[in-house]
Amino acid sequence: MKKGLGIILLSFVITLSACAPNQNNSEPDPLDPKNRNPEMETDTNGPSRDQIGFVRYTQDEFEQNNTSKPKEIHIDRNETAEMITSILLQNPDFKEVATLVTDEEALIAFEASDNISKETAIDNAEKTAMSILPGYYTIHASNNRSLIHNIETLHYSVMENEDTDINPLVQEIVDTMKKDD
């Protein structure tokens, strides 16, 4: 009986010592917040810069970096429109997609196959845009094929004349999209 109790006690002690942190390790634990290396965190020129994005600040560090003025959010509208359109076209039920992204709105016009309902296609288009855009964006989608041309025309009119007031033109397309719902 004493021998069995001794074996159990010895097994327990060995298990506990195996679970204890290794105090002899000369390498600092990179996941320990006390071992942060701020220079390494902000290195944006390394080979892994395209694999992940990471930023970590304390409140004090953040306030020191933002003493002049708050940072503005910058979105590459062309790249964002490209992503939305590309993702939608990966679905075989979408035949053609035109996407326009402004400062506050995304307009998506598309032609879909007969295999998908109008409501489902619109829902897919809106959810795709929501997954990419910041939450403050208003997203409009329509399966009205003529709006593909309208969105393209709006794009080219702005490209030809940067002073074009796009707000009324965007609103006209949005109103048409709302009528189609």
mmCIF file of C-alpha atoms in Angstrom:
data_model
loop_
_atom_site.group_PDB
_atom_site.id
_atom_site.type_symbol
_atom_site.label_atom_id
_atom_site.label_comp_id
_atom_site.label_asym_id
_atom_site.label_seq_id
_atom_site.Cartn_x
_atom_site.Cartn_y
_atom_site.Cartn_z
ATOM 1 C CA MET A 1 0.000 0.000 0.000
ATOM 2 C CA LYS A 2 2.786 2.423 0.949
ATOM 3 C CA LYS A 3 4.692 1.404 -2.175
ATOM 4 C CA GLY A 4 1.668 2.222 -4.409
ATOM 5 C CA LEU A 5 1.146 5.552 -2.668
ATOM 6 C CA GLY A 6 4.822 6.372 -3.135
ATOM 7 C CA ILE A 7 4.656 5.618 -6.859
ATOM 8 C CA ILE A 8 1.574 7.813 -7.251
ATOM 9 C CA LEU A 9 3.233 10.648 -5.291
ATOM 10 C CA LEU A 10 6.440 10.314 -7.335
ATOM 11 C CA SER A 11 4.445 10.388 -10.613
ATOM 12 C CA PHE A 12 2.615 13.496 -9.414
ATOM 13 C CA VAL A 13 5.869 15.307 -8.568
ATOM 14 C CA ILE A 14 7.415 14.398 -11.946
ATOM 15 C CA THR A 15 4.308 15.623 -13.762
ATOM 16 C CA LEU A 16 4.360 18.927 -11.883
ATOM 17 C CA SER A 17 8.040 19.494 -12.574
ATOM 18 C CA ALA A 18 7.492 18.849 -16.294
ATOM 19 C CA CYS A 19 4.751 21.476 -16.397
ATOM 20 C CA ALA A 20 6.803 24.125 -14.598
ATOM 21 C CA PRO A 21 8.285 26.903 -16.765
ATOM 22 C CA ASN A 22 11.883 26.404 -17.764
ATOM 23 C CA GLN A 23 13.811 28.994 -15.816
ATOM 24 C CA ASN A 24 17.119 28.088 -17.488
ATOM 25 C CA ASN A 25 16.004 29.127 -20.972
ATOM 26 C CA SER A 26 18.163 32.028 -22.163
ATOM 27 C CA GLU A 27 15.741 32.873 -25.008
ATOM 28 C CA PRO A 28 12.975 35.310 -23.995
ATOM 29 C CA ASP A 29 9.421 34.178 -24.665
ATOM 30 C CA PRO A 30 8.285 36.207 -27.732
ATOM 31 C CA LEU A 31 4.657 35.944 -26.650
ATOM 32 C CA ASP A 32 5.339 37.486 -23.242
ATOM 33 C CA PRO A 33 4.222 41.160 -23.350
ATOM 34 C CA LYS A 34 7.189 42.115 -21.181
ATOM 35 C CA ASN A 35 9.550 41.063 -24.001
ATOM 36 C CA ARG A 36 8.172 43.376 -26.706
ATOM 37 C CA ASN A 37 10.541 44.668 -29.341
ATOM 38 C CA PRO A 38 8.888 47.799 -30.843
ATOM 39 C CA GLU A 39 11.511 48.127 -33.600
ATOM 40 C CA MET A 40 10.653 44.660 -34.862
ATOM 41 C CA GLU A 41 6.897 45.349 -34.781
ATOM 42 C CA THR A 42 7.126 48.371 -37.058
ATOM 43 C CA ASP A 43 9.466 46.861 -39.662
ATOM 44 C CA THR A 44 7.368 47.123 -42.814
ATOM 45 C CA ASN A 45 10.180 46.328 -45.243
ATOM 46 C CA GLY A 46 10.824 42.740 -44.157
ATOM 47 C CA PRO A 47 10.099 39.683 -46.287
ATOM 48 C CA SER A 48 6.905 38.868 -44.364
ATOM 49 C CA ARG A 49 5.280 42.293 -44.800
ATOM 50 C CA ASP A 50 2.853 40.983 -47.434
ATOM 51 C CA GLN A 51 1.886 37.937 -45.382
ATOM 52 C CA ILE A 52 0.409 39.597 -42.302
ATOM 53 C CA GLY A 53 -0.296 43.011 -40.877
ATOM 54 C CA PHE A 54 0.290 43.780 -37.218
ATOM 55 C CA VAL A 55 0.329 46.856 -34.999
ATOM 56 C CA ARG A 56 0.412 47.079 -31.232
ATOM 57 C CA TYR A 57 0.491 50.222 -29.119
ATOM 58 C CA THR A 58 -0.139 51.127 -25.533
ATOM 59 C CA GLN A 59 -2.429 54.092 -24.950
ATOM 60 C CA ASP A 60 0.613 56.271 -24.167
ATOM 61 C CA GLU A 61 2.431 55.248 -27.354
ATOM 62 C CA PHE A 62 -0.678 55.892 -29.406
ATOM 63 C CA GLU A 63 -1.163 59.354 -27.921
ATOM 64 C CA GLN A 64 2.509 60.222 -28.553
ATOM 65 C CA ASN A 65 2.209 59.211 -32.222
ATOM 66 C CA ASN A 66 -1.058 61.106 -32.756
ATOM 67 C CA THR A 67 -0.351 64.454 -31.110
ATOM 68 C CA SER A 68 -0.761 66.515 -34.280
ATOM 69 C CA LYS A 69 -4.073 65.301 -35.728
ATOM 70 C CA PRO A 70 -6.097 62.094 -35.938
ATOM 71 C CA LYS A 71 -5.275 59.747 -38.772
ATOM 72 C CA GLU A 72 -7.647 59.613 -41.694
ATOM 73 C CA ILE A 73 -8.884 56.359 -43.107
ATOM 74 C CA HIS A 74 -7.648 55.866 -46.663
ATOM 75 C CA ILE A 75 -9.271 53.328 -48.938
ATOM 76 C CA ASP A 76 -8.073 52.505 -52.403
ATOM 77 C CA ARG A 77 -11.506 52.722 -54.023
ATOM 78 C CA ASN A 78 -10.355 51.176 -57.281
ATOM 79 C CA GLU A 79 -8.762 48.211 -55.510
ATOM 80 C CA THR A 80 -11.837 47.778 -53.320
ATOM 81 C CA ALA A 81 -14.168 47.816 -56.336
ATOM 82 C CA GLU A 82 -11.855 45.289 -58.014
ATOM 83 C CA MET A 83 -12.029 42.974 -54.982
ATOM 84 C CA ILE A 84 -15.818 43.125 -54.730
ATOM 85 C CA THR A 85 -16.266 42.462 -58.448
ATOM 86 C CA SER A 86 -13.688 39.655 -58.515
ATOM 87 C CA ILE A 87 -15.214 37.872 -55.549
ATOM 88 C CA LEU A 88 -18.706 38.062 -57.024
ATOM 89 C CA LEU A 89 -17.535 36.748 -60.389
ATOM 90 C CA GLN A 90 -16.063 33.688 -58.674
ATOM 91 C CA ASN A 91 -19.684 32.662 -58.178
ATOM 92 C CA PRO A 92 -20.801 31.070 -61.472
ATOM 93 C CA ASP A 93 -24.260 32.613 -61.044
ATOM 94 C CA PHE A 94 -22.865 36.105 -61.684
ATOM 95 C CA LYS A 95 -22.224 36.771 -65.388
ATOM 96 C CA GLU A 96 -21.211 40.442 -65.302
ATOM 97 C CA VAL A 97 -20.595 42.858 -62.427
ATOM 98 C CA ALA A 98 -19.871 46.594 -62.265
ATOM 99 C CA THR A 99 -18.872 48.104 -58.929
ATOM 100 C CA LEU A 100 -18.392 51.766 -58.064
ATOM 101 C CA VAL A 101 -16.947 52.766 -54.684
ATOM 102 C CA THR A 102 -17.156 56.373 -53.458
ATOM 103 C CA ASP A 103 -16.243 57.865 -50.069
ATOM 104 C CA GLU A 104 -19.454 56.628 -48.475
ATOM 105 C CA GLU A 105 -21.249 54.309 -50.859
ATOM 106 C CA ALA A 106 -20.761 51.217 -52.965
ATOM 107 C CA LEU A 107 -22.943 50.676 -56.024
ATOM 108 C CA ILE A 108 -23.037 47.179 -57.494
ATOM 109 C CA ALA A 109 -24.929 46.387 -60.683
ATOM 110 C CA PHE A 110 -24.857 42.892 -62.092
ATOM 111 C CA GLU A 111 -26.303 40.364 -64.459
ATOM 112 C CA ALA A 112 -27.006 37.003 -62.870
ATOM 113 C CA SER A 113 -28.001 33.642 -64.272
ATOM 114 C CA ASP A 114 -31.482 32.194 -63.937
ATOM 115 C CA ASN A 115 -30.131 29.706 -61.372
ATOM 116 C CA ILE A 116 -30.194 32.313 -58.593
ATOM 117 C CA SER A 117 -33.115 34.411 -57.407
ATOM 118 C CA LYS A 118 -32.951 38.186 -57.632
ATOM 119 C CA GLU A 119 -33.157 38.510 -53.834
ATOM 120 C CA THR A 120 -30.374 35.979 -53.223
ATOM 121 C CA ALA A 121 -28.111 37.589 -55.810
ATOM 122 C CA ILE A 122 -28.636 41.065 -54.323
ATOM 123 C CA ASP A 123 -28.041 39.671 -50.835
ATOM 124 C CA ASN A 124 -24.799 37.986 -51.994
ATOM 125 C CA ALA A 125 -23.584 41.203 -53.627
ATOM 126 C CA GLU A 126 -24.351 43.312 -50.556
ATOM 127 C CA LYS A 127 -22.772 40.836 -48.133
ATOM 128 C CA THR A 128 -19.656 40.607 -50.286
ATOM 129 C CA ALA A 129 -19.269 44.385 -50.198
ATOM 130 C CA MET A 130 -19.971 44.452 -46.439
ATOM 131 C CA SER A 131 -17.194 41.946 -45.857
ATOM 132 C CA ILE A 132 -14.671 44.245 -47.537
ATOM 133 C CA LEU A 133 -15.796 47.793 -46.787
ATOM 134 C CA PRO A 134 -15.800 49.654 -43.457
ATOM 135 C CA GLY A 135 -19.117 49.571 -41.620
ATOM 136 C CA TYR A 136 -20.030 53.183 -42.319
ATOM 137 C CA TYR A 137 -20.503 52.482 -46.047
ATOM 138 C CA THR A 138 -23.963 52.352 -47.555
ATOM 139 C CA ILE A 139 -24.179 49.519 -50.044
ATOM 140 C CA HIS A 140 -26.621 49.331 -52.940
ATOM 141 C CA ALA A 141 -26.967 46.404 -55.329
ATOM 142 C CA SER A 142 -29.220 45.740 -58.290
ATOM 143 C CA ASN A 143 -29.663 43.177 -61.010
ATOM 144 C CA ASN A 144 -30.792 45.901 -63.425
ATOM 145 C CA ARG A 145 -28.423 45.302 -66.327
ATOM 146 C CA SER A 146 -28.766 48.880 -67.646
ATOM 147 C CA LEU A 147 -27.177 50.172 -64.435
ATOM 148 C CA ILE A 148 -23.925 48.443 -65.391
ATOM 149 C CA HIS A 149 -23.649 50.923 -68.240
ATOM 150 C CA ASN A 150 -24.692 53.845 -65.988
ATOM 151 C CA ILE A 151 -21.974 53.014 -63.449
ATOM 152 C CA GLU A 152 -19.393 52.717 -66.207
ATOM 153 C CA THR A 153 -20.490 56.040 -67.714
ATOM 154 C CA LEU A 154 -20.233 57.731 -64.314
ATOM 155 C CA HIS A 155 -16.716 56.362 -63.908
ATOM 156 C CA TYR A 156 -15.569 57.663 -67.288
ATOM 157 C CA SER A 157 -17.190 61.070 -66.818
ATOM 158 C CA VAL A 158 -15.200 61.525 -63.605
ATOM 159 C CA MET A 159 -12.026 60.320 -65.335
ATOM 160 C CA GLU A 160 -12.508 62.932 -68.077
ATOM 161 C CA ASN A 161 -13.351 65.770 -65.698
ATOM 162 C CA GLU A 162 -12.244 65.440 -62.084
ATOM 163 C CA ASP A 163 -14.331 68.476 -61.111
ATOM 164 C CA THR A 164 -17.556 66.622 -61.906
ATOM 165 C CA ASP A 165 -19.973 66.652 -58.977
ATOM 166 C CA ILE A 166 -20.737 62.963 -58.704
ATOM 167 C CA ASN A 167 -23.267 63.231 -55.873
ATOM 168 C CA PRO A 168 -26.338 63.848 -58.051
ATOM 169 C CA LEU A 169 -25.225 61.178 -60.515
ATOM 170 C CA VAL A 170 -24.664 58.633 -57.754
ATOM 171 C CA GLN A 171 -28.004 59.546 -56.201
ATOM 172 C CA GLU A 172 -29.746 59.008 -59.542
ATOM 173 C CA ILE A 173 -28.296 55.486 -59.779
ATOM 174 C CA VAL A 174 -29.194 54.769 -56.136
ATOM 175 C CA ASP A 175 -32.773 55.932 -56.735
ATOM 176 C CA THR A 176 -33.044 53.609 -59.728
ATOM 177 C CA MET A 177 -31.655 50.731 -57.652
ATOM 178 C CA LYS A 178 -34.216 51.400 -54.906
ATOM 179 C CA LYS A 179 -37.061 51.389 -57.460
ATOM 180 C CA ASP A 180 -35.929 48.003 -58.715
ATOM 181 C CA ASP A 181 -36.164 46.453 -55.233
#
